[in-house]
PDB file of C-alpha atoms in Angstrom:
ATOM      1  CA  MET A   1      -8.940 -17.161   7.632  1.00 87.00           C
ATOM      2  CA  THR A   2      -6.454 -15.399   9.921  1.00 95.00           C
ATOM      3  CA  LYS A   3      -5.967 -11.640   9.871  1.00 97.00           C
ATOM      4  CA  LEU A   4      -2.557 -12.187   8.266  1.00 97.00           C
ATOM      5  CA  ASP A   5      -4.097 -14.379   5.546  1.00 97.00           C
ATOM      6  CA  LEU A   6      -6.725 -11.683   4.933  1.00 97.00           C
ATOM      7  CA  LEU A   7      -4.031  -9.022   4.507  1.00 97.00           C
ATOM      8  CA  LYS A   8      -1.925 -11.230   2.223  1.00 98.00           C
ATOM      9  CA  ASP A   9      -4.985 -11.960   0.083  1.00 98.00           C
ATOM     10  CA  TRP A  10      -5.854  -8.220  -0.044  1.00 97.00           C
ATOM     11  CA  TYR A  11      -2.427  -7.353  -1.383  1.00 97.00           C
ATOM     12  CA  GLN A  12      -2.401 -10.255  -3.850  1.00 98.00           C
ATOM     13  CA  ARG A  13      -5.897  -9.859  -5.310  1.00 98.00           C
ATOM     14  CA  VAL A  14      -6.294  -6.090  -5.255  1.00 97.00           C
ATOM     15  CA  TRP A  15      -2.747  -4.786  -5.684  1.00 97.00           C
ATOM     16  CA  VAL A  16      -0.826  -7.520  -7.494  1.00 97.00           C
ATOM     17  CA  GLU A  17      -3.677  -8.845  -9.655  1.00 97.00           C
ATOM     18  CA  GLY A  18      -5.459  -5.473  -9.920  1.00 96.00           C
ATOM     19  CA  ASP A  19      -8.867  -7.029  -9.148  1.00 97.00           C
ATOM     20  CA  LEU A  20     -10.872  -3.946  -8.188  1.00 97.00           C
ATOM     21  CA  ARG A  21     -14.051  -6.004  -7.731  1.00 95.00           C
ATOM     22  CA  ALA A  22     -12.341  -7.758  -4.802  1.00 96.00           C
ATOM     23  CA  ILE A  23     -12.114  -4.540  -2.741  1.00 95.00           C
ATOM     24  CA  ASP A  24     -15.598  -5.085  -1.312  1.00 94.00           C
ATOM     25  CA  ALA A  25     -14.604  -8.567  -0.129  1.00 95.00           C
ATOM     26  CA  TYR A  26     -11.891  -7.147   2.137  1.00 96.00           C
ATOM     27  CA  PHE A  27     -13.244  -3.845   3.473  1.00 94.00           C
ATOM     28  CA  ALA A  28     -16.328  -3.308   5.605  1.00 94.00           C
ATOM     29  CA  PRO A  29     -18.830  -0.958   3.881  1.00 89.00           C
ATOM     30  CA  ARG A  30     -17.903   2.242   5.760  1.00 89.00           C
ATOM     31  CA  ALA A  31     -14.241   1.394   6.365  1.00 92.00           C
ATOM     32  CA  GLY A  32     -11.396   3.595   5.227  1.00 90.00           C
ATOM     33  CA  ALA A  33      -7.628   3.699   5.159  1.00 94.00           C
ATOM     34  CA  ASP A  34      -5.599   6.554   6.631  1.00 92.00           C
ATOM     35  CA  GLY A  35      -2.060   7.508   5.637  1.00 89.00           C
ATOM     36  CA  LEU A  36      -2.189   6.880   1.891  1.00 88.00           C
ATOM     37  CA  MET A  37      -3.348  10.296   0.717  1.00 83.00           C
ATOM     38  CA  PRO A  38      -2.444  13.613   2.317  1.00 80.00           C
ATOM     39  CA  ASP A  39      -6.013  14.906   2.433  1.00 77.00           C
ATOM     40  CA  GLY A  40      -7.549  12.153   4.513  1.00 76.00           C
ATOM     41  CA  GLN A  41      -9.040   8.739   4.525  1.00 85.00           C
ATOM     42  CA  VAL A  42      -9.167   6.536   1.427  1.00 88.00           C
ATOM     43  CA  SER A  43     -12.553   4.867   0.922  1.00 89.00           C
ATOM     44  CA  MET A  44     -13.316   1.724  -1.054  1.00 88.00           C
ATOM     45  CA  GLU A  45     -14.340   3.951  -3.966  1.00 91.00           C
ATOM     46  CA  ASP A  46     -11.029   5.839  -3.718  1.00 91.00           C
ATOM     47  CA  PHE A  47      -9.131   2.526  -3.935  1.00 93.00           C
ATOM     48  CA  ARG A  48     -10.822   1.909  -7.289  1.00 94.00           C
ATOM     49  CA  ALA A  49      -8.937   4.973  -8.619  1.00 94.00           C
ATOM     50  CA  LEU A  50      -5.755   4.703  -6.529  1.00 94.00           C
ATOM     51  CA  VAL A  51      -4.873   1.103  -7.386  1.00 96.00           C
ATOM     52  CA  PRO A  52      -4.884   1.502 -11.201  1.00 97.00           C
ATOM     53  CA  ALA A  53      -3.039   4.831 -10.943  1.00 96.00           C
ATOM     54  CA  LEU A  54      -0.176   3.276  -8.977  1.00 95.00           C
ATOM     55  CA  LEU A  55      -0.155   0.058 -11.015  1.00 96.00           C
ATOM     56  CA  ALA A  56       0.232   2.127 -14.209  1.00 96.00           C
ATOM     57  CA  LEU A  57       3.647   3.249 -12.928  1.00 96.00           C
ATOM     58  CA  ILE A  58       5.089  -0.237 -12.353  1.00 96.00           C
ATOM     59  CA  ARG A  59       4.922  -3.868 -13.458  1.00 95.00           C
ATOM     60  CA  ASP A  60       5.834  -7.254 -12.007  1.00 96.00           C
ATOM     61  CA  LEU A  61       4.629  -6.182  -8.567  1.00 97.00           C
ATOM     62  CA  ALA A  62       5.344  -8.352  -5.542  1.00 98.00           C
ATOM     63  CA  ILE A  63       4.418  -7.487  -1.965  1.00 98.00           C
ATOM     64  CA  ASP A  64       6.104  -9.271   0.912  1.00 98.00           C
ATOM     65  CA  ILE A  65       5.016  -9.161   4.528  1.00 98.00           C
ATOM     66  CA  ASP A  66       8.315  -9.065   6.380  1.00 98.00           C
ATOM     67  CA  ARG A  67       6.994  -9.022   9.941  1.00 98.00           C
ATOM     68  CA  SER A  68       3.592  -9.053  11.572  1.00 98.00           C
ATOM     69  CA  VAL A  69       2.045  -8.867  15.032  1.00 98.00           C
ATOM     70  CA  GLU A  70      -1.540  -9.684  15.994  1.00 97.00           C
ATOM     71  CA  ALA A  71      -3.238  -8.329  19.106  1.00 96.00           C
ATOM     72  CA  GLY A  72      -6.970  -8.871  19.524  1.00 96.00           C
ATOM     73  CA  ASP A  73      -8.788  -7.413  16.493  1.00 97.00           C
ATOM     74  CA  TRP A  74      -5.598  -5.710  15.285  1.00 98.00           C
ATOM     75  CA  LEU A  75      -2.830  -6.736  12.892  1.00 98.00           C
ATOM     76  CA  TRP A  76       0.361  -4.765  12.291  1.00 98.00           C
ATOM     77  CA  ALA A  77       2.561  -5.653   9.327  1.00 98.00           C
ATOM     78  CA  ARG A  78       5.775  -4.352   7.821  1.00 98.00           C
ATOM     79  CA  ILE A  79       5.740  -4.763   4.049  1.00 98.00           C
ATOM     80  CA  THR A  80       8.211  -4.528   1.202  1.00 98.00           C
ATOM     81  CA  VAL A  81       7.053  -3.680  -2.304  1.00 97.00           C
ATOM     82  CA  ARG A  82       9.162  -4.868  -5.231  1.00 97.00           C
ATOM     83  CA  ALA A  83       8.502  -4.098  -8.886  1.00 97.00           C
ATOM     84  CA  VAL A  84      10.093  -2.667 -12.004  1.00 96.00           C
ATOM     85  CA  THR A  85       9.252   0.592 -13.718  1.00 95.00           C
ATOM     86  CA  ALA A  86       6.391   0.374 -16.206  1.00 93.00           C
ATOM     87  CA  HIS A  87       8.469   1.512 -19.187  1.00 89.00           C
ATOM     88  CA  GLY A  88      11.828   0.013 -18.346  1.00 86.00           C
ATOM     89  CA  VAL A  89      13.654  -2.493 -16.236  1.00 89.00           C
ATOM     90  CA  ASP A  90      14.707  -0.283 -13.354  1.00 93.00           C
ATOM     91  CA  PRO A  91      13.895  -1.867  -9.999  1.00 96.00           C
ATOM     92  CA  VAL A  92      11.490  -0.263  -7.562  1.00 96.00           C
ATOM     93  CA  ARG A  93      11.731  -1.296  -3.926  1.00 97.00           C
ATOM     94  CA  ALA A  94      10.085   0.514  -1.029  1.00 96.00           C
ATOM     95  CA  SER A  95       8.785  -0.385   2.386  1.00 97.00           C
ATOM     96  CA  GLY A  96       5.899   0.525   4.609  1.00 97.00           C
ATOM     97  CA  GLN A  97       3.763  -0.441   7.542  1.00 98.00           C
ATOM     98  CA  VAL A  98       0.069  -1.043   7.926  1.00 98.00           C
ATOM     99  CA  MET A  99      -2.107  -1.558  10.969  1.00 98.00           C
ATOM    100  CA  VAL A 100      -5.598  -2.937  10.402  1.00 98.00           C
ATOM    101  CA  ARG A 101      -8.534  -3.779  12.621  1.00 97.00           C
ATOM    102  CA  VAL A 102     -10.536  -6.769  11.436  1.00 97.00           C
ATOM    103  CA  GLU A 103     -14.125  -7.578  12.398  1.00 96.00           C
ATOM    104  CA  ASP A 104     -16.214 -10.382  10.915  1.00 95.00           C
ATOM    105  CA  GLY A 105     -13.505 -11.162   8.362  1.00 95.00           C
ATOM    106  CA  LYS A 106     -13.278  -7.626   6.929  1.00 96.00           C
ATOM    107  CA  ILE A 107     -11.005  -4.647   7.476  1.00 97.00           C
ATOM    108  CA  THR A 108     -12.835  -1.969   9.447  1.00 96.00           C
ATOM    109  CA  GLU A 109      -9.903   0.419  10.003  1.00 95.00           C
ATOM    110  CA  ALA A 110      -6.496   0.757   8.326  1.00 96.00           C
ATOM    111  CA  TYR A 111      -3.540   3.009   9.129  1.00 96.00           C
ATOM    112  CA  ASN A 112      -0.671   3.157   6.643  1.00 96.00           C
ATOM    113  CA  ALA A 113       2.832   4.574   6.587  1.00 96.00           C
ATOM    114  CA  PHE A 114       4.573   4.010   3.274  1.00 95.00           C
ATOM    115  CA  ASP A 115       7.818   5.357   1.837  1.00 95.00           C
ATOM    116  CA  PHE A 116       6.279   7.063  -1.183  1.00 94.00           C
ATOM    117  CA  ILE A 117       9.321   9.305  -1.721  1.00 94.00           C
ATOM    118  CA  THR A 118      11.552   6.287  -2.386  1.00 94.00           C
ATOM    119  CA  PHE A 119       8.841   4.694  -4.516  1.00 94.00           C
ATOM    120  CA  PHE A 120       8.436   7.764  -6.736  1.00 94.00           C
ATOM    121  CA  GLU A 121      12.221   8.360  -6.932  1.00 94.00           C
ATOM    122  CA  GLN A 122      12.789   4.820  -8.164  1.00 94.00           C
ATOM    123  CA  ALA A 123       9.801   5.038 -10.532  1.00 93.00           C
ATOM    124  CA  GLY A 124      11.552   8.051 -12.109  1.00 91.00           C
ATOM    125  CA  LEU A 125       8.952  10.621 -11.035  1.00 92.00           C
ATOM    126  CA  LEU A 126      11.055  12.422  -8.424  1.00 94.00           C
ATOM    127  CA  PRO A 127      14.737  13.344  -8.631  1.00 94.00           C
ATOM    128  CA  ARG A 128      17.232  11.091  -6.906  1.00 91.00           C
ATOM    129  CA  ASP A 129      17.781  12.062  -3.283  1.00 92.00           C
ATOM    130  CA  ALA A 130      14.547  14.069  -3.266  1.00 94.00           C
ATOM    131  CA  PHE A 131      14.297  13.758   0.506  1.00 91.00           C
ATOM    132  CA  MET A 132      17.743  15.316   0.971  1.00 93.00           C
ATOM    133  CA  LEU A 133      16.902  18.064  -1.528  1.00 92.00           C
ATOM    134  CA  LEU A 134      13.718  18.854   0.384  1.00 92.00           C
ATOM    135  CA  LEU A 135      15.600  18.905   3.701  1.00 93.00           C
ATOM    136  CA  SER A 136      17.975  21.472   2.211  1.00 95.00           C
ATOM    137  CA  GLY A 137      15.013  23.728   1.430  1.00 95.00           C
ATOM    138  CA  GLU A 138      15.056  23.067  -2.314  1.00 91.00           C
ATOM    139  CA  LYS A 139      11.660  23.184  -3.989  1.00 90.00           C
ATOM    140  CA  LEU A 140      10.750  20.473  -6.465  1.00 84.00           C
ATOM    141  CA  GLY A 141       8.856  21.477  -9.557  1.00 76.00           C
TER     142      GLY A 141
END
């Protein structure tokens, strides 16, 4: 299996299908993912809470890998997430990037940059144009 196939399978099984048991098949035992939570690295155990929490906000999830580059043990991918809100039909579309290091068929390091502001705006949990409001010094909440 190529690194790109591994990443596609990770998104399909864990995120789209919500198969939390599959997490161990993709991540090395002490691996973690940076860039998803503000307070540090997300472990395999953290994914077991993070995935259902995010999936509760949306339905009909699809994740596309728009571009990818492999270099040695590393894979970089630009992704687009498409879904609809959990309690309506409003579209949710956001993009991000991930860089993973793969050893022995498992992810050993992951670095993420995802447009969570757009995601949460479209999911109805942040006001429209939240980024512009924050740039103006407005406090949310």
